[in-house]
CSV table of C-alpha atoms and ligand atoms in Angstrom, one decimal:
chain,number,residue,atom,x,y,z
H,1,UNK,CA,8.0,117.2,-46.1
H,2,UNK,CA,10.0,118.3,-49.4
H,3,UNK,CA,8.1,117.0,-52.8
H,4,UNK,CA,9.4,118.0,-56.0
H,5,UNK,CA,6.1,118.0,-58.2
H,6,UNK,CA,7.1,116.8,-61.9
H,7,UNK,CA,7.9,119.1,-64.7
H,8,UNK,CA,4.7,118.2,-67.0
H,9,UNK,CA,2.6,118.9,-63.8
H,10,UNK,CA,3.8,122.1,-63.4
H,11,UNK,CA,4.1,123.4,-66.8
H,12,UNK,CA,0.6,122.0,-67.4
H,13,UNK,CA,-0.7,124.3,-64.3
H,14,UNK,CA,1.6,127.0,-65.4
H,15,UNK,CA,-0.4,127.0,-68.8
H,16,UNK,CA,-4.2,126.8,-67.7
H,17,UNK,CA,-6.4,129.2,-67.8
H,18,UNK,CA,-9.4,127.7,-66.3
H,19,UNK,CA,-8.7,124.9,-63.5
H,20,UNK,CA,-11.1,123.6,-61.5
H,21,UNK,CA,-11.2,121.9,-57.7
H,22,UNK,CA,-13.1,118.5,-57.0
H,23,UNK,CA,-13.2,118.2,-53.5
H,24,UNK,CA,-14.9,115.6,-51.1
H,25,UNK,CA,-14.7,114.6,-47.4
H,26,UNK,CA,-10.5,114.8,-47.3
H,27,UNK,CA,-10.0,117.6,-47.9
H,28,UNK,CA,-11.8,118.3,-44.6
H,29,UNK,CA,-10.4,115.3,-42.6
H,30,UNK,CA,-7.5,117.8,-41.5
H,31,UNK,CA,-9.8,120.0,-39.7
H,32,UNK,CA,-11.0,117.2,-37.8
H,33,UNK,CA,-14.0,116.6,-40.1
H,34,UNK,CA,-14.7,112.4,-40.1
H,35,UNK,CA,-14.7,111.0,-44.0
H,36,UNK,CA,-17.3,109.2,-44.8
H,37,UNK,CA,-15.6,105.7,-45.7
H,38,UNK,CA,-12.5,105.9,-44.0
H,39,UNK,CA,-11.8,103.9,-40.7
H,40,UNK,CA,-12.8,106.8,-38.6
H,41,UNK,CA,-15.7,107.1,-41.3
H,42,UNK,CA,-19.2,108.3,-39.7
H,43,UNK,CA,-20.1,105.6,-42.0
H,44,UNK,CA,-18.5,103.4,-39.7
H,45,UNK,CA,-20.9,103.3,-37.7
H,46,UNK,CA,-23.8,103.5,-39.8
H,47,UNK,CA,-24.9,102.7,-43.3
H,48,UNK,CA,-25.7,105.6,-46.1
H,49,UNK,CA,-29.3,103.7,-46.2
H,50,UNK,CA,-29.9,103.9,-42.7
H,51,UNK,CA,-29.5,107.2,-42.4
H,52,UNK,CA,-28.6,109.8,-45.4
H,53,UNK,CA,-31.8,108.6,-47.8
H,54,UNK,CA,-36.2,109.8,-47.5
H,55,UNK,CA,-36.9,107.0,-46.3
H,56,UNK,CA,-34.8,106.3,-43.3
H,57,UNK,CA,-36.0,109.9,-42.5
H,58,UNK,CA,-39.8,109.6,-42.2
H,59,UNK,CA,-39.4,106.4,-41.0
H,60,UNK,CA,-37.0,107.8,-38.0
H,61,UNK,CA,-36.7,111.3,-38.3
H,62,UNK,CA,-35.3,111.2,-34.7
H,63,UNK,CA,-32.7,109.2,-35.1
H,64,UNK,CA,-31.0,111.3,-38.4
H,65,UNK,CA,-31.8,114.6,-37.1
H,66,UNK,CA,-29.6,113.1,-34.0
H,67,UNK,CA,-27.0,112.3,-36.2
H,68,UNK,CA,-27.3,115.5,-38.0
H,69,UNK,CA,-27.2,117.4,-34.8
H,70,UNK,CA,-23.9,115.8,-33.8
H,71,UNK,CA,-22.4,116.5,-37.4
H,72,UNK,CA,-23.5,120.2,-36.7
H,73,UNK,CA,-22.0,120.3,-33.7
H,74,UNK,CA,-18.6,119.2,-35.2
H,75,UNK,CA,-18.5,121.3,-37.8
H,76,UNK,CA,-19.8,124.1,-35.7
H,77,UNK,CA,-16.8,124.0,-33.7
H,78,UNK,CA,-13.9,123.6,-36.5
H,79,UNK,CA,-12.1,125.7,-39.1
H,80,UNK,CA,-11.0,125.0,-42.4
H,81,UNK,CA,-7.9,123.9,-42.4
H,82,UNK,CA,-4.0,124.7,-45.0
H,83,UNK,CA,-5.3,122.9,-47.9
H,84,UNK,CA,-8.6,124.8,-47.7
H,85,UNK,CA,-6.5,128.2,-47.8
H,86,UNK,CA,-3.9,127.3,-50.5
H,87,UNK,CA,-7.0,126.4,-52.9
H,88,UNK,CA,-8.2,130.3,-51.9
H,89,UNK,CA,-4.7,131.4,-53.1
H,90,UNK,CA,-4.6,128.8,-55.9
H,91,UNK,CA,-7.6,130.8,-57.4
H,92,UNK,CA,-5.8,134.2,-57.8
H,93,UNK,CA,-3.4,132.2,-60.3
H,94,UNK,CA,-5.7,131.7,-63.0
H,95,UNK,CA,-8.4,133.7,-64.8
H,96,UNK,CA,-10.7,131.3,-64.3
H,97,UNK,CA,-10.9,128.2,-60.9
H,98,UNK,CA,-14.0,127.1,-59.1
H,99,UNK,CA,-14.4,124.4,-56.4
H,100,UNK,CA,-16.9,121.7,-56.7
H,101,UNK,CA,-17.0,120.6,-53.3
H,102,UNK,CA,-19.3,116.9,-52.6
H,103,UNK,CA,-18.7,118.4,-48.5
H,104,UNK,CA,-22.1,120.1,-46.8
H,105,UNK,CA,-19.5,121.4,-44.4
H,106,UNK,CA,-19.1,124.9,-46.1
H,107,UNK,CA,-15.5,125.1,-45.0
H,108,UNK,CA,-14.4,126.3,-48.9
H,109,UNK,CA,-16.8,129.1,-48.5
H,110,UNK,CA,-15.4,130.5,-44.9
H,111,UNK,CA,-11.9,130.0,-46.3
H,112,UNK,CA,-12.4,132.9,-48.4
H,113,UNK,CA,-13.2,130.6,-51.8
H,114,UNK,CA,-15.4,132.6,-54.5
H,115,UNK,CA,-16.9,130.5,-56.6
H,116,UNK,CA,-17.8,127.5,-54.9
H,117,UNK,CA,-20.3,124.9,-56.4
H,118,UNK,CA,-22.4,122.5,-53.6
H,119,UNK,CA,-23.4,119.9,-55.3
H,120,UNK,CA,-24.6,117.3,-52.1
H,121,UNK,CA,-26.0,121.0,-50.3
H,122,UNK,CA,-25.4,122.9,-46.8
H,123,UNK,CA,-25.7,121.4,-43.3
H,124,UNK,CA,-25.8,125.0,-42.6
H,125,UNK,CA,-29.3,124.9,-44.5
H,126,UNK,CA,-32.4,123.3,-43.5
H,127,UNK,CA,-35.9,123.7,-44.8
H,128,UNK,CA,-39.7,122.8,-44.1
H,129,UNK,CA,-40.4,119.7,-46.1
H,130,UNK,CA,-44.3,120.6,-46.6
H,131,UNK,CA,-44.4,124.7,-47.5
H,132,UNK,CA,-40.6,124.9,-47.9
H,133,UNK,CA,-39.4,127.9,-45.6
H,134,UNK,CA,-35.7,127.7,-44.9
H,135,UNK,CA,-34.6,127.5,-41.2
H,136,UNK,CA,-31.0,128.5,-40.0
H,137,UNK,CA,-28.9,126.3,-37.5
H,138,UNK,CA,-29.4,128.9,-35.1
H,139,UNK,CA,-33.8,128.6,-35.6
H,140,UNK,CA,-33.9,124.8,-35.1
H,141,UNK,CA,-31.2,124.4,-32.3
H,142,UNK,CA,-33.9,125.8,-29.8
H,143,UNK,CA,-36.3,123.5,-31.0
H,144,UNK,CA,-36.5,119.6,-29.7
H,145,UNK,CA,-35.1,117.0,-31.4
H,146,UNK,CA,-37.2,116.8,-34.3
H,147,UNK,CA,-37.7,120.8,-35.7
H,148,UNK,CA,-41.2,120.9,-37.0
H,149,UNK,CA,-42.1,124.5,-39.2
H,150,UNK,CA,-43.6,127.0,-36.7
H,151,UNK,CA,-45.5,128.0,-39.9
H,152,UNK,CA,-47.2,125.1,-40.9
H,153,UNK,CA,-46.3,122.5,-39.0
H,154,UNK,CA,-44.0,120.4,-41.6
H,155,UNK,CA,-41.4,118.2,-40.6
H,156,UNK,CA,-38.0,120.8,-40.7
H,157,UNK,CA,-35.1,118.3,-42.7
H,158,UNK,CA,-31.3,119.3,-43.6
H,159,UNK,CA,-30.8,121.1,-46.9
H,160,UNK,CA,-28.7,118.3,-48.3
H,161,UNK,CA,-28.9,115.6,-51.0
H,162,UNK,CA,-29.8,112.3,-49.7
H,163,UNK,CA,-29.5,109.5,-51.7
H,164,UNK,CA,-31.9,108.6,-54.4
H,165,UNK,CA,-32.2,112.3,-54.5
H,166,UNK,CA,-31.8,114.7,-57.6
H,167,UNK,CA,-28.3,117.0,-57.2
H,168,UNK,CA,-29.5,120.7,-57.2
H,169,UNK,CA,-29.9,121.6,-61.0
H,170,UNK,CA,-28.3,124.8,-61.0
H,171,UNK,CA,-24.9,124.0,-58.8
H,172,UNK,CA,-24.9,120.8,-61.3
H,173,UNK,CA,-25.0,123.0,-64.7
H,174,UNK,CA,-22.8,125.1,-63.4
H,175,UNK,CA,-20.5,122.2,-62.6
H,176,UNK,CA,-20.6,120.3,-66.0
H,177,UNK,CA,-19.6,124.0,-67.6
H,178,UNK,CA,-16.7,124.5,-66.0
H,179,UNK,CA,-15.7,120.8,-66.0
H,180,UNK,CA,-15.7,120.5,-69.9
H,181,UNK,CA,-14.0,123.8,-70.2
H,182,UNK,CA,-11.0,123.1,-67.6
H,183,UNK,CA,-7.6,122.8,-68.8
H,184,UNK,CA,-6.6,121.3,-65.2
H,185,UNK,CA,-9.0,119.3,-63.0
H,186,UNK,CA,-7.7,118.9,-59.4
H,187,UNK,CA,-9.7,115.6,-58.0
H,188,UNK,CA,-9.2,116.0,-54.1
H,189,UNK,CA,-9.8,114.2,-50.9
H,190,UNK,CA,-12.6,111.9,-52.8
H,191,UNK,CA,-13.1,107.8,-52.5
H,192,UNK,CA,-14.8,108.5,-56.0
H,193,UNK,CA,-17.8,106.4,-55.1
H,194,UNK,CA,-20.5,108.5,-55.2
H,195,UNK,CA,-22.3,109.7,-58.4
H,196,UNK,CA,-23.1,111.3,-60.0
H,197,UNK,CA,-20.1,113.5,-58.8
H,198,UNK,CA,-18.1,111.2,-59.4
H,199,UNK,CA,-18.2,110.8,-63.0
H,200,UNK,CA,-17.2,114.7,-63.4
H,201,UNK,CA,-13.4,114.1,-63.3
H,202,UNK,CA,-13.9,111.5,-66.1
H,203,UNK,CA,-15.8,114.3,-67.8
H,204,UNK,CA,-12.8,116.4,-67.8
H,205,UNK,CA,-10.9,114.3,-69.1
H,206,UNK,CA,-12.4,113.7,-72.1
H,207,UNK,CA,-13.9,117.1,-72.2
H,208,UNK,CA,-9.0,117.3,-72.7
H,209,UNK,CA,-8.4,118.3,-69.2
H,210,UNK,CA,-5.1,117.4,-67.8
H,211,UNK,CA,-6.5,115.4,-64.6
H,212,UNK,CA,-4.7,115.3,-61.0
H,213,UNK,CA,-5.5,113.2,-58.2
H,214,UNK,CA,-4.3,114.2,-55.0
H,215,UNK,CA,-5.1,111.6,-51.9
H,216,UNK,CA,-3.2,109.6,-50.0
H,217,UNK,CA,-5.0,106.2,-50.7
H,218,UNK,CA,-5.8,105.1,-54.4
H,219,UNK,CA,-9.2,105.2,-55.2
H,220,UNK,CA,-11.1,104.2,-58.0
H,221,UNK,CA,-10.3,107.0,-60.0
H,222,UNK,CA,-6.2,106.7,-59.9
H,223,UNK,CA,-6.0,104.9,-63.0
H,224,UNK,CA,-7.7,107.1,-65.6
H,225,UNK,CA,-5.8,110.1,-64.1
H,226,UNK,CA,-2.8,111.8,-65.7
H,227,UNK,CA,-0.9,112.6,-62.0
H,228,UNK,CA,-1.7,111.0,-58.8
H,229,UNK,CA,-0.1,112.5,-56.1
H,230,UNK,CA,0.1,110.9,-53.2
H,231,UNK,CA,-0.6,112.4,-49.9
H,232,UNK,CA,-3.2,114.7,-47.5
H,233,UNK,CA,-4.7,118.3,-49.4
H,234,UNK,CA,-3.3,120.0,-46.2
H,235,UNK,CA,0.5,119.0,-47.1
H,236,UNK,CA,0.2,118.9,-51.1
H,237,UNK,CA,-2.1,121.8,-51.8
H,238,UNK,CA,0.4,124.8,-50.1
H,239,UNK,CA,3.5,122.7,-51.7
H,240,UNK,CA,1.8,123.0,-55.4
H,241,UNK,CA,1.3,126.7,-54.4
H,242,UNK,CA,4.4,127.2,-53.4
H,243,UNK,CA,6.0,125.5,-56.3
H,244,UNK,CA,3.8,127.4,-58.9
H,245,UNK,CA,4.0,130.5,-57.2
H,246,UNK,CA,7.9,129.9,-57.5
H,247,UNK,CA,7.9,128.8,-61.3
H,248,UNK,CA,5.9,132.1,-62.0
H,249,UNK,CA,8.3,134.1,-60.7
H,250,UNK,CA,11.6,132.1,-62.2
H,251,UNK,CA,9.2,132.7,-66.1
H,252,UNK,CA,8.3,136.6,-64.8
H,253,UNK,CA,12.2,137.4,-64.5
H,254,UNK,CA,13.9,135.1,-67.2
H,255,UNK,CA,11.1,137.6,-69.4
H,256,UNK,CA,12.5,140.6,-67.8
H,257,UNK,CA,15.8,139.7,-68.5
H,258,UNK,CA,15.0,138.8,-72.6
H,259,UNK,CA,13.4,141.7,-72.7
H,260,UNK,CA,16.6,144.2,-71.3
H,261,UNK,CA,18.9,142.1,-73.5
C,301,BV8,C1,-28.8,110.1,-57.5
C,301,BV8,C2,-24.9,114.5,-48.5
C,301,BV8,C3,-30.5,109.7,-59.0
C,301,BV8,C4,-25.6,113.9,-47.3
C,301,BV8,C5,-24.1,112.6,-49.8
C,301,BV8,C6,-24.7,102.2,-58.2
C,301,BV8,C7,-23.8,102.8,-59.0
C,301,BV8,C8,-23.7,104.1,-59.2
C,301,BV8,C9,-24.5,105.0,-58.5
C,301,BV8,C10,-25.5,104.4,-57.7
C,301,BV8,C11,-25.6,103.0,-57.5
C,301,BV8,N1,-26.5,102.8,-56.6
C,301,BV8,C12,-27.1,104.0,-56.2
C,301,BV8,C13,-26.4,104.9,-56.9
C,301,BV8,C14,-26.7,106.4,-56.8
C,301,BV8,C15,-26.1,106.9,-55.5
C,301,BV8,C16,-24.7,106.5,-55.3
C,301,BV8,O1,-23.8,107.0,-55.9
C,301,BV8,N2,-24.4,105.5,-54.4
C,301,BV8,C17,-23.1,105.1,-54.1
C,301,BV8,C18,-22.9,104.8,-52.6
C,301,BV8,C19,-22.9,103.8,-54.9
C,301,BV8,N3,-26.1,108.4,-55.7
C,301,BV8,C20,-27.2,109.0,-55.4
C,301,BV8,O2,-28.2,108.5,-54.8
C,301,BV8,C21,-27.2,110.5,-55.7
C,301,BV8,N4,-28.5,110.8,-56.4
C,301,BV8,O3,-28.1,109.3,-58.0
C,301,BV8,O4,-30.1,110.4,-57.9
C,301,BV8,C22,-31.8,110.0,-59.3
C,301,BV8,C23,-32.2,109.9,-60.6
C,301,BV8,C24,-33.5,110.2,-61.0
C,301,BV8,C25,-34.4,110.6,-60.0
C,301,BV8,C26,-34.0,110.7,-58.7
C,301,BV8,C27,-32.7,110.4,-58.3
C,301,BV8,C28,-27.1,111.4,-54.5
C,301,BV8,C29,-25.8,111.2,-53.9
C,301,BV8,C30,-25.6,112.2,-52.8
C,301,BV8,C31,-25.6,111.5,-51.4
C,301,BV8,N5,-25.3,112.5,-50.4
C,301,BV8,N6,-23.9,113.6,-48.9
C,301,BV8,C32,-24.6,114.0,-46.1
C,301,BV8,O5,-23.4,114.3,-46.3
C,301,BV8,O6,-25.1,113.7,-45.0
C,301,BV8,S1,-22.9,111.6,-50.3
C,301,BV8,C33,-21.5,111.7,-49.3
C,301,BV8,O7,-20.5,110.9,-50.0
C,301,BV8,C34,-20.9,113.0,-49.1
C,301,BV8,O8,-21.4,114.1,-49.9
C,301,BV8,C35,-19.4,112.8,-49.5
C,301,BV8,O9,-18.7,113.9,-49.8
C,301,BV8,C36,-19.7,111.9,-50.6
C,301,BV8,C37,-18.6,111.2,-51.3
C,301,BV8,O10,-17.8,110.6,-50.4
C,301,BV8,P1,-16.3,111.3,-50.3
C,301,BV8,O11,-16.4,112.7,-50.2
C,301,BV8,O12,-15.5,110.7,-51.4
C,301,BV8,O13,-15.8,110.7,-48.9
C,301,BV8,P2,-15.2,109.3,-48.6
C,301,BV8,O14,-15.1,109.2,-47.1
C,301,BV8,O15,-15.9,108.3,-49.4
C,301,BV8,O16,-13.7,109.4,-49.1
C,301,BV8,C38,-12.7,110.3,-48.5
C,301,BV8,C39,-11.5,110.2,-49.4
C,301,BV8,O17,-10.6,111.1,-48.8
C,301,BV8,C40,-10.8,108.9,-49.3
C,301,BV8,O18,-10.4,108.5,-50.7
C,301,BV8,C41,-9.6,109.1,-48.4
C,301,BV8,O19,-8.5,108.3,-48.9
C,301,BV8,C42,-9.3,110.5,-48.7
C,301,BV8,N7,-8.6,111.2,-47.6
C,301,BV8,C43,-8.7,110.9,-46.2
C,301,BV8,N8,-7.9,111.9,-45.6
C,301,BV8,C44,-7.5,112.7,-46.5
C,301,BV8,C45,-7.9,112.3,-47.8
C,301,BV8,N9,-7.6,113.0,-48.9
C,301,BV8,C46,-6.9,114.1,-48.8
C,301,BV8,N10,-6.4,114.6,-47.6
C,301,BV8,C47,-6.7,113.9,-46.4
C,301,BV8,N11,-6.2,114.4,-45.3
C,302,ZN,ZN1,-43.7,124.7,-43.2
């Protein structure tokens, strides 16, 4: 699939310093990840309130630890996929890029990104509810179907945000920084629905940030963004790196050659 990205895009990328990666469930769809809203969606089948809130939780903590357990088992079993990768090499083109990723998959992370900001959690995480101990996948897979703390008891829950649920203050911050000091803001793979991630692309934007979208379905956001650019991360992430990568190069030699003349 040939796409010429447009000269303001590129020029704009070619220029930042700092750029920053808002990802959500598309950018893991090509690794065989379900979205959340999409057709396919694991919210197909369910609703957000019946399952990813408190609530739902004590009320049936056997019936979203199952669903958990099957989302484990997924992601257990996949890897992340060309779009993951090109954002790894995206990063060694500016002096500063971080991913704010909505996923609890932790595919950025085992792609080899560094600075990765989880702003929804870890599925890889859980935690005793009551005296807080953490508890890998590994601990709780041996126990039955609703882990319980072999310390105290305490009912064992995902380390992820559910909804009504506070973002973790720290991968927030650290979010809202690097949002208002981006000079690019890539918006990837996300319906835009949920907030308060949602509202950090609009943040960049005002904060001046030349704002992308990249997703093959207009979403909510498309029409306060500067590019939208249509299409799956796995197919339009390695073509931007290969087309900046390329522009570098073109800049790097037309300077050599001013400079022997
Ligand atoms: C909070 C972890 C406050 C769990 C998740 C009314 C208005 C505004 C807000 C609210 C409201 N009512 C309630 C709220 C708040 C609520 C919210 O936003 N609700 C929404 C549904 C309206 N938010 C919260 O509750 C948040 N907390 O507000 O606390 C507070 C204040 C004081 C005191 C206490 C609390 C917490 C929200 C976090 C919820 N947790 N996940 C888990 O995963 O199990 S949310 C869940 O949705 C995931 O994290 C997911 O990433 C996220 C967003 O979804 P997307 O990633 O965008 O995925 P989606 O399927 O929607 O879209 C996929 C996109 O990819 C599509 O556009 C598709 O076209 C595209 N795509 C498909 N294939 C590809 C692709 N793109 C590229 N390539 C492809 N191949
Ligand atoms: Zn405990």
């Amino acid at each position: 699939m040939n796409i010429k990205f447009s000269e303001r895009l590129l020029s704009r990328l070619a220029a930042a310093d700092a750029v920053v990666a808002f990802t959500g469930a598309g950018v893991s769809a090509e690794s065989g990840v379900p979205t959340f809203r999409g057709t396919d969606g694991i919210w197909a089948k369910f609703k957000p309130e019946e399952l990813a809130n408190v609530d739902a939780f004590m009320r049936n903590p056997a019936l979203v630890w199952e669903w958990y357990a099957a989302r484990k088992k997924i992601i257990a079993a996949i890897t992340p996929n060309a779009g993951h990768y090109a954002l790894v090499q995206l990063e060694r083109l500016f002096s500063s890029f971080a991913v704010i990723t909505q996923n609890i998959d932790n595919l950025h992370r085992r792609a080899g990104s560094s600075r990765v900001y989880e702003l929804h959690g870890n599925i890889e995480r859980n935690y005793c509810m009551k005296c807080g101990v953490d508890y890998s996948n590994a601990d709780i897979l041996s126990m039955t179907e609703v882990p319980v703390c072999s310390r105290c008891g305490g009912l064992v829950r995902p380390d992820v945000v559910w909804f009504g649920e506070l973002l973790p203050e720290e991968e927030w911050n650290h979010s809202v920084r690097a949002v208002e000091s981006a000079d690019v803001m890539l918006s990837i793979g996300t319906s835009s629905v949920v907030h308060p991630a949602a509202g950090l692309p609009i943040l960049a934007k005002h904060s001046g940030a030349f704002l992308v979208e990249i997703n093959p379905e207009r979403t909510l956001l498309t029409e306060n963004v500067d590019e939208f650019l249509k299409g799956t991360s796995a197919v339009i992430l390695p073509l931007l790196l290969e087309q900046l990568v390329a522009l570098e190069k073109q800049d790097h030699l037309a300077r050599e050659k001013t400079k022997k003349s």
